[in-house]
Short mmCIF file of C-alpha atoms and ligand atoms in Angstrom, two decimals:
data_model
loop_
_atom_site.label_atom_id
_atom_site.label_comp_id
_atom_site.label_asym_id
_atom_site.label_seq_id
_atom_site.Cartn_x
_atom_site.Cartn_y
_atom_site.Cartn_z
CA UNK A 1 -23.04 -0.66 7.21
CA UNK A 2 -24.45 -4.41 7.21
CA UNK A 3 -22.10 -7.03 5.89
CA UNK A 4 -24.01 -8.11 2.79
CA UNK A 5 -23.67 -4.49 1.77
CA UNK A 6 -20.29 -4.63 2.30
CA UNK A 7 -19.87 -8.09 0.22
CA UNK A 8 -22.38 -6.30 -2.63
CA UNK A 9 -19.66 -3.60 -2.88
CA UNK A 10 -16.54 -6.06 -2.67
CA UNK A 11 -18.22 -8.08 -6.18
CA UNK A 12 -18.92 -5.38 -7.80
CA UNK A 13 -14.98 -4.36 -7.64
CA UNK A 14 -14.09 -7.38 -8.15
CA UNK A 15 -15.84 -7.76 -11.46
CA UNK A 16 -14.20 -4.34 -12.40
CA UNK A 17 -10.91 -4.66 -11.45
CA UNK A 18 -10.50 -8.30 -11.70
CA UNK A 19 -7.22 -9.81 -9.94
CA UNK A 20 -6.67 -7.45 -6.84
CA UNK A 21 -2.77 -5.82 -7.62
CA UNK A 22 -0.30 -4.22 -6.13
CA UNK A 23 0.67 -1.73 -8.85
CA UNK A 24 4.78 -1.40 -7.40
CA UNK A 25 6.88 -3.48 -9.69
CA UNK A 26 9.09 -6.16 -8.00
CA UNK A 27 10.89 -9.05 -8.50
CA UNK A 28 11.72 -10.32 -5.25
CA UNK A 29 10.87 -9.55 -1.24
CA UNK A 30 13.95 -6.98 -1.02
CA UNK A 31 13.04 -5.29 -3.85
CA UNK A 32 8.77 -4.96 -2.74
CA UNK A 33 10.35 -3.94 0.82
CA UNK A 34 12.67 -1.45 -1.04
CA UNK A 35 9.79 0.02 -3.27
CA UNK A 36 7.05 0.20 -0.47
CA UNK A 37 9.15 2.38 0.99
CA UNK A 38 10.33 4.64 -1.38
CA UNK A 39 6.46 4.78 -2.07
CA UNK A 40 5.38 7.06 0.85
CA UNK A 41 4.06 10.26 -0.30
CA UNK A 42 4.84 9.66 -3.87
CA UNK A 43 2.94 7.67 -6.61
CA UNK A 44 3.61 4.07 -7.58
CA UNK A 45 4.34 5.15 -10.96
CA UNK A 46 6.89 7.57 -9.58
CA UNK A 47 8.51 4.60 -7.66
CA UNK A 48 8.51 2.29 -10.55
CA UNK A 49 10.76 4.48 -12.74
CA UNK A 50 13.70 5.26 -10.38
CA UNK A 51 13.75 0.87 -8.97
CA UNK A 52 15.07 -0.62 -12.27
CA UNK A 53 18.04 1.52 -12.26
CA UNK A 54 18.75 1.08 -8.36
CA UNK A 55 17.89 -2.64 -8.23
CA UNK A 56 20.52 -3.40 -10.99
CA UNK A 57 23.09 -1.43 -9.01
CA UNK A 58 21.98 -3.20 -5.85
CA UNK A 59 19.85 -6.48 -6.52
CA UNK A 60 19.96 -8.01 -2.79
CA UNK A 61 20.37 -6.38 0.73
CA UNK A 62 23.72 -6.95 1.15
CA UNK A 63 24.80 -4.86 -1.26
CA UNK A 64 22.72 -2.09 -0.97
CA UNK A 65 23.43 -2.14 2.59
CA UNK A 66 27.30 -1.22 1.44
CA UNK A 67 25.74 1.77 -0.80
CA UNK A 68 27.01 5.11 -0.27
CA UNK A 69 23.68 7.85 0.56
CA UNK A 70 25.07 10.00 -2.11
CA UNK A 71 25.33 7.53 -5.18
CA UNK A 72 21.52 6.53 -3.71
CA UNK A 73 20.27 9.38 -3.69
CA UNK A 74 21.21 10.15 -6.87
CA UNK A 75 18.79 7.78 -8.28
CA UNK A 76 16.14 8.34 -6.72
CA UNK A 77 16.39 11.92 -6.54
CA UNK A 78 13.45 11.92 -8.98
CA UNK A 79 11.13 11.15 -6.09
CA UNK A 80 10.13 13.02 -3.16
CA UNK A 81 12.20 12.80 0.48
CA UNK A 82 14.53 11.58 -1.87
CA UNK A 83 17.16 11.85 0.81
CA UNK A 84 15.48 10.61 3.84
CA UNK A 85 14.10 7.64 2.05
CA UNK A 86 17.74 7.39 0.84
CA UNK A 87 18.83 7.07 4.56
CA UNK A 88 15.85 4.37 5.50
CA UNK A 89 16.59 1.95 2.44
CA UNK A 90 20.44 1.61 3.13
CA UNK A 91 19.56 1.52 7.25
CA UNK A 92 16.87 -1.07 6.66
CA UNK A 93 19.23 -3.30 3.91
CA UNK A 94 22.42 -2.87 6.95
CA UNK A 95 19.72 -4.41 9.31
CA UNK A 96 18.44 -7.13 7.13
CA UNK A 97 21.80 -8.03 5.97
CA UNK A 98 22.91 -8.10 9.25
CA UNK A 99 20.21 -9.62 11.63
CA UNK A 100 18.05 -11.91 9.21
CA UNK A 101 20.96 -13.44 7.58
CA UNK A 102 19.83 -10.86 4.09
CA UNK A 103 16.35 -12.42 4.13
CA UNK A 104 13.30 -10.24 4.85
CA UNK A 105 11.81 -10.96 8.27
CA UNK A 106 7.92 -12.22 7.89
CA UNK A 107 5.98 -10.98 11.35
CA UNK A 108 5.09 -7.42 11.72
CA UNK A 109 6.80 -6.76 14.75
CA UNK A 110 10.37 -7.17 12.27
CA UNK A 111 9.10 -5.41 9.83
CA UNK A 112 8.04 -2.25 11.55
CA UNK A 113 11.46 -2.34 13.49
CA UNK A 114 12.81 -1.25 9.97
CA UNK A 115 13.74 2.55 8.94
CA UNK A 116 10.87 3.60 6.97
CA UNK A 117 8.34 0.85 7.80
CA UNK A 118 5.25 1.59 9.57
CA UNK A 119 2.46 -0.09 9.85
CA UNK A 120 0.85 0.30 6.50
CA UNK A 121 3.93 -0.58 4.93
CA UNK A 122 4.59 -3.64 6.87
CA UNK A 123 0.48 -4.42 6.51
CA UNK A 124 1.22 -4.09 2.65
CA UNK A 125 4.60 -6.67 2.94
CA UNK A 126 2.33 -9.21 4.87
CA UNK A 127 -0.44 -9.30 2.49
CA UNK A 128 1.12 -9.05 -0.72
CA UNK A 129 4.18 -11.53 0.33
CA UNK A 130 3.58 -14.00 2.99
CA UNK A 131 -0.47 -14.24 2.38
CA UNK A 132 -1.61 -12.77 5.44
CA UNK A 133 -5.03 -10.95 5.43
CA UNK A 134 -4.16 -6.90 6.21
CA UNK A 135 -6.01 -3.65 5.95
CA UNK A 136 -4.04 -0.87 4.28
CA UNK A 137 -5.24 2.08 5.31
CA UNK A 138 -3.44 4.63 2.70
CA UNK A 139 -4.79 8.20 1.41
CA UNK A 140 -7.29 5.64 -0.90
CA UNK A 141 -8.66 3.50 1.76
CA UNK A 142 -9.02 6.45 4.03
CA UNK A 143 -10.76 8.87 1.63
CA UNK A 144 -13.11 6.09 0.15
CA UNK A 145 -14.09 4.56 3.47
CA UNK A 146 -15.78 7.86 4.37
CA UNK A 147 -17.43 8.34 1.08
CA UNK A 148 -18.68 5.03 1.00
CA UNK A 149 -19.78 4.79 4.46
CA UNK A 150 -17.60 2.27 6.25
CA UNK A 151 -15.53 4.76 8.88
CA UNK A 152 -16.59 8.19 10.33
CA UNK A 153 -13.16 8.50 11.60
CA UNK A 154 -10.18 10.42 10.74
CA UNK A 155 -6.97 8.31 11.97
CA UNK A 156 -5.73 5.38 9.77
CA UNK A 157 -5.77 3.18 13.18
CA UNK A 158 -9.20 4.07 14.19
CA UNK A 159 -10.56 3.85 10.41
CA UNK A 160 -8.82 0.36 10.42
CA UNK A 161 -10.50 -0.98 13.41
CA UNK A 162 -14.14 0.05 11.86
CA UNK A 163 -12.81 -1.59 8.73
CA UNK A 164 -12.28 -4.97 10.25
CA UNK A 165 -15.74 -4.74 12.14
CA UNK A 166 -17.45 -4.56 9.57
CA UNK A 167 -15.33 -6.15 6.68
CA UNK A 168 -14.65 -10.05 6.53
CA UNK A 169 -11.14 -11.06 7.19
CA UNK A 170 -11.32 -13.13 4.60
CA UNK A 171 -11.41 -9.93 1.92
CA UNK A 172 -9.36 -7.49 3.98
CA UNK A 173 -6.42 -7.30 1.61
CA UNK A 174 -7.81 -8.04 -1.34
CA UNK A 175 -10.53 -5.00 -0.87
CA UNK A 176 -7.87 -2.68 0.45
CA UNK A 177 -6.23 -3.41 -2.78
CA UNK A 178 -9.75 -3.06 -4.74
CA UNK A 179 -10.05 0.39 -2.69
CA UNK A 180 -6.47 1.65 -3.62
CA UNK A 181 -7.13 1.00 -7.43
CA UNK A 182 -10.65 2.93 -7.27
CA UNK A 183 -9.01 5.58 -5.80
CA UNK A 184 -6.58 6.08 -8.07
CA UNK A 185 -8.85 5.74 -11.55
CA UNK A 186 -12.01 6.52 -10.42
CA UNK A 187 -13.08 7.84 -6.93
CA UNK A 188 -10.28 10.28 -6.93
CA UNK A 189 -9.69 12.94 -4.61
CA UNK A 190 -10.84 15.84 -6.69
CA UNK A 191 -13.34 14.57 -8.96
CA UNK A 192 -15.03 11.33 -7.57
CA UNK A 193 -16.53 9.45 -11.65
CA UNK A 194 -19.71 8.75 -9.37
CA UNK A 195 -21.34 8.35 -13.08
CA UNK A 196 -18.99 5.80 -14.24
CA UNK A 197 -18.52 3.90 -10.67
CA UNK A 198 -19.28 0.21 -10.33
CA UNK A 199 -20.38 0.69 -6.77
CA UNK A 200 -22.49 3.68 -7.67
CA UNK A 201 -25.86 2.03 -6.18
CA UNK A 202 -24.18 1.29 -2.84
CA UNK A 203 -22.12 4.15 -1.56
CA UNK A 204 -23.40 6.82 0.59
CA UNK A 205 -21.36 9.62 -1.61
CA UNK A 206 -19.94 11.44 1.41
CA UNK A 207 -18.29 13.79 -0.72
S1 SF4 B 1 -20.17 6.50 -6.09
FE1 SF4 B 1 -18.79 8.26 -6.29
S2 SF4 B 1 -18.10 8.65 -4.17
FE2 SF4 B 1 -18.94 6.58 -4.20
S3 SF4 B 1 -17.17 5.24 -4.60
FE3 SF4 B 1 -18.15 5.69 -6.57
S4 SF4 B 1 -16.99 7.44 -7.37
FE4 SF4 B 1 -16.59 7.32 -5.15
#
C-alpha cells in the first residue's frame, strides 16, 4: 500500500476519533506501567475497575513493592491471570523501587527488563509517556492491518516491521492508537461495521 493511501486512511480516523487515547486510566507513570500490565489478555475496561482500589492501597512503587501477593491478588482477582499478573506488578515495583531510585526507567531496554513487560507494553509506555513514536502491535493493530491491507503477516514483530515501511514515523503511535479504538467500536473481531466505517473507501476488507 502507497503512502498517500496510508495518510488518506490516517485523516479519516483522525476526524472520527479525534485526539488519539489511551483508554487505561492513570494518574502517574507507576500507575500507566501498573495498568499496562494488568491489561494483557483482558479489556481496558476490565483494568480500569480493579486500579482505583489498588492504587489507593499502593499509590507509588515503593509501597507496592512491600505488598503481600495475597492481599494483591485479592483485588484484582476480578481480572484474568489474576495471580501471575499479581506476581509481575509487585516483582516489577521491588525492581523499580530498588534500581531506579522508585522512578520508571524511560528506554526500552529497562522497560522490557521488567516482569510482565514485553515489547508492546514497553512500546505503549514510550509513546504514551516519554513522546516517543512506537507501533503497538496488539490483537487490534494485528487484525486490522490485514483487513486493511498493510501486513500479510502473522507475527506482531514481522507485522510491525511492514507497519513502519509503509507508515510515517511521524504517525506511528498516534495510528496504532487510531487502530486500537477502531477495533474495539467498529472493525471488531466478529462483526467488522464496514457500513458505518470512516475508512470504508480505502480498505481492502480482508475479512
Ligand atoms: S471497511 Fe470494514 S474491514 Fe475495513 S476497517 Fe472498516 S470495518 Fe474494518
Amino acid at each position: 500500500m502507497d503512502r498517500r493511501r496510508v495518510l488518506n486512511i490516517y485523516k479519516a480516523l483522525e476526524r472520527h476519533y479525534g485526539e488519539p487515547r489511551i483508554e487505561l486510566v492513570y494518574r502517574s507513570d507507576f500507575e500507566l506501567l501498573i495498568s499496562v500490565i494488568l491489561s494483557a489478555q483482558t479489556t481496558d475496561k476490565k483494568v480500569n475497575m480493579v486500579t482505583p482500589i489498588l492504587f489507593s492501597r499502593f499509590p507509588d512503587a515503593c509501597s507496592l513493592a512491600e505488598a503481600s501477593p495475597a492481599e494483591v491478588e485479592e483485588i484484582i482477582r476480578e481480572i484474568g491471570l489474576f495471580r501471575a499478573k499479581a506476581r509481575n506488578i509487585i516483582s516489577s515495583a521491588k525492581i523499580i523501587c530498588r534500581d531506579f531510585g522508585g522512578r520508571l526507567p524511560s528506554d526500552y531496554k529497562s522497560l522490557i527488563s521488567l516482569p510482565g513487560v514485553g515489547r508492546k507494553s514497553a512500546n505503549v509506555i514510550l509513546s504514551a509517556l516519554f513522546g516517543e513514536q512506537a507501533i503497538t502491535v496488539d490483537t487490534h493493530v494485528k487484525r486490522l492491518s490485514y483487513r486493511i491491507g498493510f501486513s500479510n503477516k502473522k507475527s506482531p514483530l514481522t507485522i510491525e516491521k511492514d507497519l513502519m515501511k509503509i507508515w510515517p514515523r511521524r504517525i506511528w503511535s498516534s495510528m496504532s492508537n487510531y487502530l486500537i479504538l477502531h477495533g474495539r467500536y467498529l472493525c471488531k473481531a466478529r462483526r467488522p461495521d464496514c457500513g458505518a466505517c470512516p475508512i470504508a473507501r480505502l480498505c481492502e476488507k480482508r475479512i
